[in-house]
XYZ file of N, CA and C in Angstrom:
552
model
N 187.122 44.496 -24.316
C 186.060 43.752 -24.953
C 185.099 44.736 -25.626
N 184.792 44.479 -26.858
C 183.882 45.364 -27.586
C 182.447 44.870 -27.457
N 181.538 45.838 -27.478
C 180.122 45.464 -27.403
C 179.636 45.038 -28.776
N 178.660 44.145 -28.819
C 178.152 43.674 -30.115
C 177.442 44.804 -30.863
N 177.577 44.788 -32.160
C 176.930 45.785 -32.996
C 175.493 45.352 -33.267
N 174.572 46.267 -33.021
C 173.157 45.990 -33.281
C 172.863 46.384 -34.724
N 172.362 45.453 -35.527
C 172.060 45.805 -36.919
C 170.936 46.837 -36.986
N 171.058 47.756 -37.925
C 170.056 48.795 -38.120
C 169.227 48.436 -39.342
N 167.920 48.405 -39.174
C 167.010 48.058 -40.252
C 165.993 49.184 -40.430
N 165.924 49.742 -41.617
C 164.952 50.786 -41.920
C 163.823 50.198 -42.758
N 162.598 50.542 -42.407
C 161.437 50.176 -43.224
C 160.652 51.437 -43.532
N 159.916 51.394 -44.635
C 159.170 52.554 -45.128
C 157.736 52.110 -45.384
N 156.832 52.619 -44.561
C 155.421 52.226 -44.621
C 154.635 53.385 -45.220
N 153.760 53.066 -46.185
C 152.971 54.080 -46.882
C 151.480 53.833 -46.661
N 150.707 54.911 -46.596
C 149.261 54.794 -46.424
C 148.543 56.014 -46.961
N 147.217 56.018 -46.811
C 146.397 57.114 -47.327
C 146.156 58.160 -46.247
N 146.184 59.423 -46.639
C 145.953 60.511 -45.692
C 144.519 60.530 -45.181
N 143.560 60.356 -46.061
C 142.152 60.473 -45.676
C 141.673 59.389 -44.727
N 142.120 58.163 -44.947
C 141.617 57.049 -44.135
C 142.654 56.509 -43.160
N 143.894 56.933 -43.297
C 145.013 56.455 -42.489
C 145.260 54.960 -42.660
N 144.752 54.391 -43.728
C 144.917 52.968 -44.020
C 146.304 52.717 -44.602
N 146.997 51.701 -44.069
C 148.304 51.311 -44.596
C 148.093 50.625 -45.942
N 148.869 51.033 -46.929
C 148.764 50.438 -48.266
C 149.897 49.458 -48.519
N 151.123 49.866 -48.220
C 152.259 49.001 -48.548
C 153.494 49.384 -47.758
N 154.346 48.398 -47.577
C 155.702 48.642 -47.107
C 156.575 48.495 -48.343
N 157.310 49.543 -48.662
C 158.081 49.561 -49.908
C 159.569 49.686 -49.586
N 160.377 48.766 -50.103
C 161.825 48.918 -49.913
C 162.339 50.092 -50.761
N 163.018 51.013 -50.119
C 163.552 52.189 -50.802
C 165.073 52.149 -50.783
N 165.673 52.853 -51.714
C 167.125 53.035 -51.718
C 167.403 54.493 -52.029
N 168.636 54.913 -51.812
C 169.006 56.304 -52.059
C 168.207 57.264 -51.194
N 167.959 56.888 -49.956
C 167.118 57.710 -49.089
C 167.906 58.866 -48.481
N 167.169 59.916 -48.204
C 167.709 61.100 -47.542
C 166.638 61.610 -46.596
N 167.016 61.872 -45.360
C 166.047 62.355 -44.381
C 166.655 63.522 -43.629
N 165.809 64.519 -43.412
C 166.197 65.718 -42.702
C 165.179 65.941 -41.593
N 165.654 66.150 -40.379
C 164.751 66.418 -39.263
C 165.248 67.670 -38.544
N 164.363 68.670 -38.429
C 164.719 69.897 -37.734
C 163.664 70.196 -36.682
N 164.110 70.674 -35.548
C 163.196 71.054 -34.484
C 162.309 72.199 -34.951
N 161.007 72.082 -34.758
C 159.993 73.082 -35.124
C 159.842 73.287 -36.627
N 160.495 72.474 -37.437
C 160.359 72.587 -38.888
C 159.899 71.258 -39.470
N 160.429 70.175 -38.955
C 160.018 68.849 -39.408
C 160.956 68.235 -40.405
N 161.263 68.942 -41.473
C 162.190 68.426 -42.456
C 161.527 67.715 -43.623
N 162.379 66.991 -44.371
C 161.910 66.325 -45.584
C 162.489 64.935 -45.679
N 161.939 64.161 -46.607
C 162.400 62.800 -46.842
C 162.325 62.511 -48.327
N 163.365 61.911 -48.865
C 163.405 61.495 -50.269
C 163.802 60.026 -50.314
N 163.294 59.318 -51.303
C 163.671 57.924 -51.489
C 163.262 57.438 -52.870
N 163.857 56.353 -53.291
C 163.611 55.803 -54.628
C 163.244 54.333 -54.509
N 162.319 53.882 -55.377
C 161.969 52.466 -55.427
C 161.892 52.008 -56.871
N 162.102 50.708 -57.039
C 162.032 50.090 -58.361
C 160.605 49.641 -58.651
N 160.192 49.809 -59.876
C 158.959 49.172 -60.342
C 159.321 47.754 -60.776
N 158.323 46.946 -61.039
C 158.519 45.544 -61.434
C 159.275 44.752 -60.366
N 158.971 45.022 -59.089
C 159.572 44.265 -57.990
C 158.895 42.910 -57.869
N 159.668 41.912 -57.523
C 159.106 40.592 -57.292
C 158.179 40.649 -56.087
N 156.962 40.171 -56.263
C 155.998 40.138 -55.162
C 155.233 41.419 -54.942
N 155.466 42.436 -55.758
C 154.748 43.713 -55.613
C 154.188 44.117 -56.966
N 152.916 44.500 -56.956
C 152.293 44.996 -58.185
C 152.624 46.481 -58.356
N 152.951 46.890 -59.573
C 153.249 48.296 -59.839
C 152.087 49.199 -59.439
N 150.850 48.730 -59.643
C 149.672 49.524 -59.285
C 149.639 49.819 -57.792
N 150.025 48.826 -56.976
C 150.043 49.020 -55.523
C 151.147 49.997 -55.113
N 152.303 49.878 -55.735
C 153.402 50.788 -55.430
C 153.034 52.232 -55.773
N 152.419 52.416 -56.918
C 152.031 53.759 -57.332
C 150.881 54.302 -56.488
N 149.921 53.446 -56.128
C 148.796 53.874 -55.287
C 149.264 54.280 -53.896
N 150.344 53.691 -53.419
C 150.854 53.990 -52.081
C 151.666 55.280 -52.026
N 151.986 55.834 -53.190
C 152.862 57.013 -53.229
C 152.252 58.177 -53.998
N 150.935 58.281 -54.011
C 150.274 59.365 -54.740
C 150.530 60.687 -54.011
N 151.132 61.652 -54.697
C 151.409 62.943 -54.060
C 150.123 63.619 -53.566
N 150.209 64.163 -52.361
C 149.079 64.870 -51.764
C 148.003 63.977 -51.195
N 148.084 62.668 -51.412
C 147.070 61.748 -50.916
C 147.625 60.662 -50.003
N 148.958 60.557 -49.924
C 149.567 59.469 -49.156
C 150.591 59.989 -48.165
N 150.824 59.188 -47.129
C 151.835 59.492 -46.126
C 152.887 58.398 -46.123
N 154.012 58.701 -45.497
C 155.092 57.727 -45.320
C 155.594 57.818 -43.880
N 155.873 56.660 -43.302
C 156.487 56.578 -41.981
C 157.816 55.847 -42.145
N 158.883 56.445 -41.628
C 160.199 55.827 -41.632
C 160.387 55.189 -40.262
N 160.677 53.893 -40.265
C 160.918 53.175 -39.012
C 162.361 52.698 -38.971
N 162.959 52.858 -37.816
C 164.310 52.336 -37.584
C 164.184 51.250 -36.535
N 164.493 50.020 -36.928
C 164.348 48.855 -36.055
C 162.953 48.795 -35.428
N 161.942 49.074 -36.248
C 160.555 48.963 -35.806
C 160.015 50.163 -35.045
N 160.817 51.189 -34.842
C 160.383 52.386 -34.111
C 160.235 53.539 -35.096
N 159.046 54.165 -35.174
C 158.866 55.299 -36.086
C 159.767 56.469 -35.688
N 160.509 56.983 -36.664
C 161.384 58.125 -36.386
C 161.033 59.346 -37.235
N 160.194 59.183 -38.248
C 159.811 60.310 -39.110
C 158.495 59.973 -39.785
N 157.610 60.980 -39.926
C 156.341 60.789 -40.623
C 155.996 62.054 -41.370
N 155.507 61.887 -42.597
C 155.126 63.042 -43.387
C 154.261 62.634 -44.562
N 153.973 63.592 -45.419
C 153.117 63.353 -46.576
C 153.937 63.390 -47.856
N 153.550 62.556 -48.810
C 154.226 62.532 -50.107
C 153.822 63.797 -50.855
N 154.830 64.605 -51.214
C 154.542 65.868 -51.877
C 154.687 65.762 -53.398
N 155.668 65.019 -53.857
C 155.815 64.833 -55.301
C 156.506 63.506 -55.583
N 156.422 63.107 -56.859
C 156.988 61.829 -57.283
C 157.430 61.972 -58.731
N 158.590 61.416 -59.051
C 159.073 61.437 -60.432
C 159.294 60.005 -60.898
N 159.232 59.813 -62.203
C 159.415 58.489 -62.804
C 160.550 58.554 -63.813
N 161.467 57.583 -63.735
C 162.567 57.467 -64.680
C 162.304 56.233 -65.550
N 161.969 56.442 -66.821
C 161.551 55.334 -67.682
C 162.684 54.348 -67.992
N 163.905 54.818 -68.166
C 164.995 53.904 -68.508
C 165.315 52.951 -67.359
N 165.329 53.456 -66.134
C 165.665 52.596 -64.994
C 164.424 51.998 -64.332
N 163.237 52.420 -64.772
C 161.959 51.970 -64.187
C 161.952 52.181 -62.671
N 162.298 53.412 -62.278
C 162.297 53.774 -60.868
C 161.408 54.990 -60.640
N 160.919 55.084 -59.420
C 160.168 56.262 -58.982
C 160.900 56.855 -57.790
N 161.005 58.162 -57.788
C 161.577 58.850 -56.639
C 160.462 59.646 -55.981
N 160.375 59.506 -54.659
C 159.356 60.252 -53.928
C 160.029 61.339 -53.098
N 159.290 62.418 -52.908
C 159.729 63.540 -52.089
C 158.619 63.800 -51.081
N 158.961 63.764 -49.803
C 157.959 63.929 -48.754
C 158.343 65.088 -47.841
N 157.333 65.695 -47.257
C 157.509 66.784 -46.295
C 156.884 66.365 -44.973
N 157.425 66.858 -43.876
C 156.859 66.569 -42.561
C 155.497 67.249 -42.435
N 154.611 66.669 -41.626
C 153.262 67.224 -41.462
C 153.262 68.658 -40.970
N 154.301 69.084 -40.265
C 154.368 70.471 -39.816
C 154.364 71.428 -41.001
N 154.763 70.953 -42.171
C 154.843 71.809 -43.346
C 153.619 71.723 -44.257
N 152.668 70.885 -43.911
C 151.497 70.682 -44.768
C 150.760 71.997 -45.044
N 150.576 72.790 -44.003
C 149.825 74.045 -44.152
C 150.532 75.050 -45.060
N 151.837 74.911 -45.223
C 152.585 75.830 -46.091
C 152.208 75.670 -47.559
N 151.624 74.528 -47.920
C 151.303 74.229 -49.311
C 149.812 74.327 -49.624
N 149.008 74.750 -48.641
C 147.557 74.774 -48.825
C 147.063 76.217 -48.922
N 146.581 76.575 -50.092
C 146.084 77.922 -50.353
C 144.705 78.101 -49.728
N 144.474 79.262 -49.120
C 143.169 79.567 -48.536
C 142.218 79.905 -49.691
N 141.164 79.111 -49.829
C 140.245 79.257 -50.969
C 138.872 79.781 -50.594
N 138.594 79.908 -49.296
C 137.331 80.503 -48.837
C 137.648 81.494 -47.722
N 136.733 82.415 -47.486
C 136.951 83.438 -46.458
C 137.263 82.811 -45.108
N 138.225 83.417 -44.417
C 138.525 83.038 -43.040
C 138.580 84.328 -42.234
N 137.630 84.487 -41.328
C 137.529 85.713 -40.551
C 137.349 85.391 -39.078
N 138.200 85.987 -38.251
C 138.085 85.888 -36.799
C 138.449 87.254 -36.220
N 137.570 87.800 -35.378
C 137.838 89.088 -34.737
C 137.797 88.941 -33.231
N 138.833 89.470 -32.594
C 138.938 89.474 -31.140
C 138.826 88.061 -30.563
N 139.542 87.118 -31.182
C 139.543 85.710 -30.766
C 140.942 85.359 -30.261
N 140.987 84.530 -29.228
C 142.258 84.079 -28.683
C 143.148 83.557 -29.805
N 144.414 83.957 -29.805
C 145.320 83.594 -30.904
C 145.520 82.085 -31.037
N 145.500 81.363 -29.937
C 145.628 79.909 -30.033
C 144.391 79.306 -30.680
N 143.208 79.845 -30.373
C 141.962 79.369 -30.984
C 141.982 79.671 -32.479
N 142.530 80.828 -32.872
C 142.624 81.176 -34.295
C 143.484 80.144 -35.016
N 144.618 79.772 -34.409
C 145.492 78.774 -35.022
C 144.771 77.439 -35.172
N 144.077 77.018 -34.141
C 143.325 75.757 -34.206
C 142.229 75.836 -35.265
N 141.539 76.979 -35.323
C 140.483 77.165 -36.323
C 141.038 77.131 -37.749
N 142.248 77.636 -37.941
C 142.869 77.582 -39.265
C 143.081 76.123 -39.699
N 143.538 75.268 -38.784
C 143.725 73.847 -39.109
C 142.386 73.200 -39.465
N 141.358 73.486 -38.693
C 140.035 72.914 -38.960
C 139.521 73.412 -40.314
N 139.627 74.719 -40.554
C 139.170 75.335 -41.806
C 139.863 74.701 -43.007
N 141.180 74.498 -42.898
C 141.950 73.919 -43.993
C 141.501 72.486 -44.289
N 141.253 71.712 -43.247
C 140.904 70.305 -43.431
C 139.455 70.090 -43.846
N 138.634 71.139 -43.812
C 137.252 71.011 -44.262
C 137.133 71.028 -45.785
N 138.200 71.429 -46.466
C 138.213 71.458 -47.921
C 138.368 70.033 -48.438
N 137.599 69.686 -49.448
C 137.646 68.347 -50.042
C 139.080 67.955 -50.391
N 139.498 66.784 -49.927
C 140.820 66.264 -50.227
C 141.939 66.763 -49.324
N 141.629 67.633 -48.351
C 142.671 68.178 -47.478
C 142.610 67.633 -46.055
N 141.682 66.763 -45.767
C 141.580 66.248 -44.408
C 142.666 65.197 -44.190
N 143.669 65.573 -43.411
C 144.763 64.649 -43.124
C 144.677 64.146 -41.681
N 143.500 64.273 -41.101
C 143.205 63.723 -39.769
C 144.098 64.270 -38.667
N 144.392 65.556 -38.730
C 145.066 66.206 -37.614
C 143.965 66.794 -36.749
N 143.735 66.156 -35.621
C 142.648 66.563 -34.729
C 143.093 67.703 -33.826
N 142.155 68.595 -33.575
C 142.409 69.742 -32.715
C 141.664 69.575 -31.403
N 142.229 70.066 -30.292
C 141.524 69.951 -29.011
C 140.213 70.734 -29.051
N 139.201 70.180 -28.403
C 137.894 70.850 -28.406
C 137.794 71.918 -27.326
N 138.627 71.844 -26.290
C 138.559 72.851 -25.231
C 139.186 74.156 -25.703
N 138.723 75.246 -25.138
C 139.235 76.558 -25.527
C 140.552 76.851 -24.828
N 141.492 77.471 -25.534
C 142.760 77.860 -24.911
C 142.525 78.884 -23.805
N 143.491 78.996 -22.900
C 143.309 79.904 -21.773
C 144.180 81.149 -21.856
N 144.817 81.402 -22.976
C 145.624 82.618 -23.086
C 144.697 83.827 -23.214
N 145.251 84.991 -23.015
C 144.436 86.210 -23.059
C 144.784 87.098 -24.238
N 145.630 86.617 -25.127
C 146.025 87.409 -26.289
C 145.076 87.133 -27.446
N 144.405 88.170 -27.903
C 143.438 88.003 -28.991
C 144.010 88.549 -30.296
N 143.460 88.045 -31.386
C 143.895 88.449 -32.726
C 142.682 88.733 -33.597
N 142.914 89.547 -34.614
C 141.949 89.767 -35.679
C 142.582 89.233 -36.961
N 141.900 88.312 -37.604
C 142.401 87.718 -38.845
C 141.279 87.748 -39.863
N 141.560 88.333 -41.019
C 140.575 88.401 -42.101
C 141.310 88.121 -43.407
N 141.108 86.904 -43.942
C 141.783 86.483 -45.164
C 140.728 86.104 -46.197
N 140.875 86.661 -47.370
C 139.985 86.354 -48.498
C 140.742 85.509 -49.518
N 140.031 84.718 -50.307
C 140.705 83.918 -51.347
C 141.507 84.778 -52.324
N 141.059 85.987 -52.554
C 141.760 86.882 -53.481
C 143.091 87.394 -52.920
N 143.355 87.145 -51.625
C 144.636 87.531 -51.019
C 145.750 86.562 -51.412
N 145.392 85.379 -51.913
C 146.350 84.344 -52.321
C 147.362 84.040 -51.207
N 146.831 83.735 -50.021
C 147.679 83.384 -48.882
C 147.526 81.905 -48.570
N 148.594 81.345 -48.050
C 148.599 79.954 -47.628
C 148.333 79.887 -46.127
N 147.726 78.787 -45.703
C 147.420 78.617 -44.284
C 148.670 78.758 -43.430
N 149.759 78.137 -43.851
C 150.999 78.207 -43.089
C 151.534 79.615 -42.952
N 151.325 80.431 -43.973
C 151.758 81.827 -43.944
C 150.994 82.604 -42.865
N 149.689 82.382 -42.795
C 148.867 83.061 -41.782
C 149.215 82.540 -40.388
N 149.395 81.232 -40.264
C 149.774 80.647 -38.965
C 151.095 81.207 -38.477
N 152.073 81.312 -39.368
C 153.381 81.850 -38.988
C 153.299 83.306 -38.576
N 152.473 84.084 -39.262
C 152.365 85.501 -38.895
C 151.793 85.662 -37.489
N 150.909 84.766 -37.083
C 150.366 84.811 -35.718
C 151.441 84.374 -34.718
N 152.088 83.256 -35.007
C 153.085 82.705 -34.083
C 154.307 83.602 -33.945
N 154.731 84.230 -35.041
C 155.960 85.018 -35.036
C 155.765 86.477 -34.650
N 154.539 86.912 -34.401
C 154.278 88.291 -34.009
C 154.955 88.592 -32.679
N 155.137 89.853 -32.385
C 155.775 90.257 -31.130
C 155.044 89.656 -29.936
N 153.717 89.602 -29.993
C 152.930 89.026 -28.904
C 152.470 87.599 -29.238
N 153.139 86.989 -30.205
C 152.801 85.630 -30.609
C 153.249 84.606 -29.580
N 152.942 83.359 -29.835
C 153.255 82.313 -28.868
C 154.488 81.501 -29.241
N 155.188 81.904 -30.273
C 156.379 81.165 -30.672
C 157.614 81.722 -29.996
């Protein structure tokens, strides 16, 4: 006797990074999802404009690169979440393709634009401070909250990054984590 097959249903929910407000559930096709441990992965999908029951303005507002997030749900359970990184439009087919990255990769795309200096500070606190520093920049607050208590490790770091160094937050975070005495 064979067991009954459970139908698989995927939904794609989009919202704003700054307010975490849900904007729309958009049916996508041609989806591709990648999930890697400690990396997060990426997500791609395509949607039609001029959908029955959906305004094009709402579809476009829900997929603004750098300002919106997407959650992939399988049978109502979230299995992937990330931010919309880019979007393309095909005029002949009236379709938009979105490209999203997992939140673990957000810092890799954010350039340090103001001085960040920490001397003789616990390396875990430096990492947390980098997230806070990055999100204090207008338009970069993606509501990733950091614990307020101080870490208890005893490994300290010196970090001094200037805007003229042209470094990304993720690059500095990785150098701390991947160091010989790092926590990765």
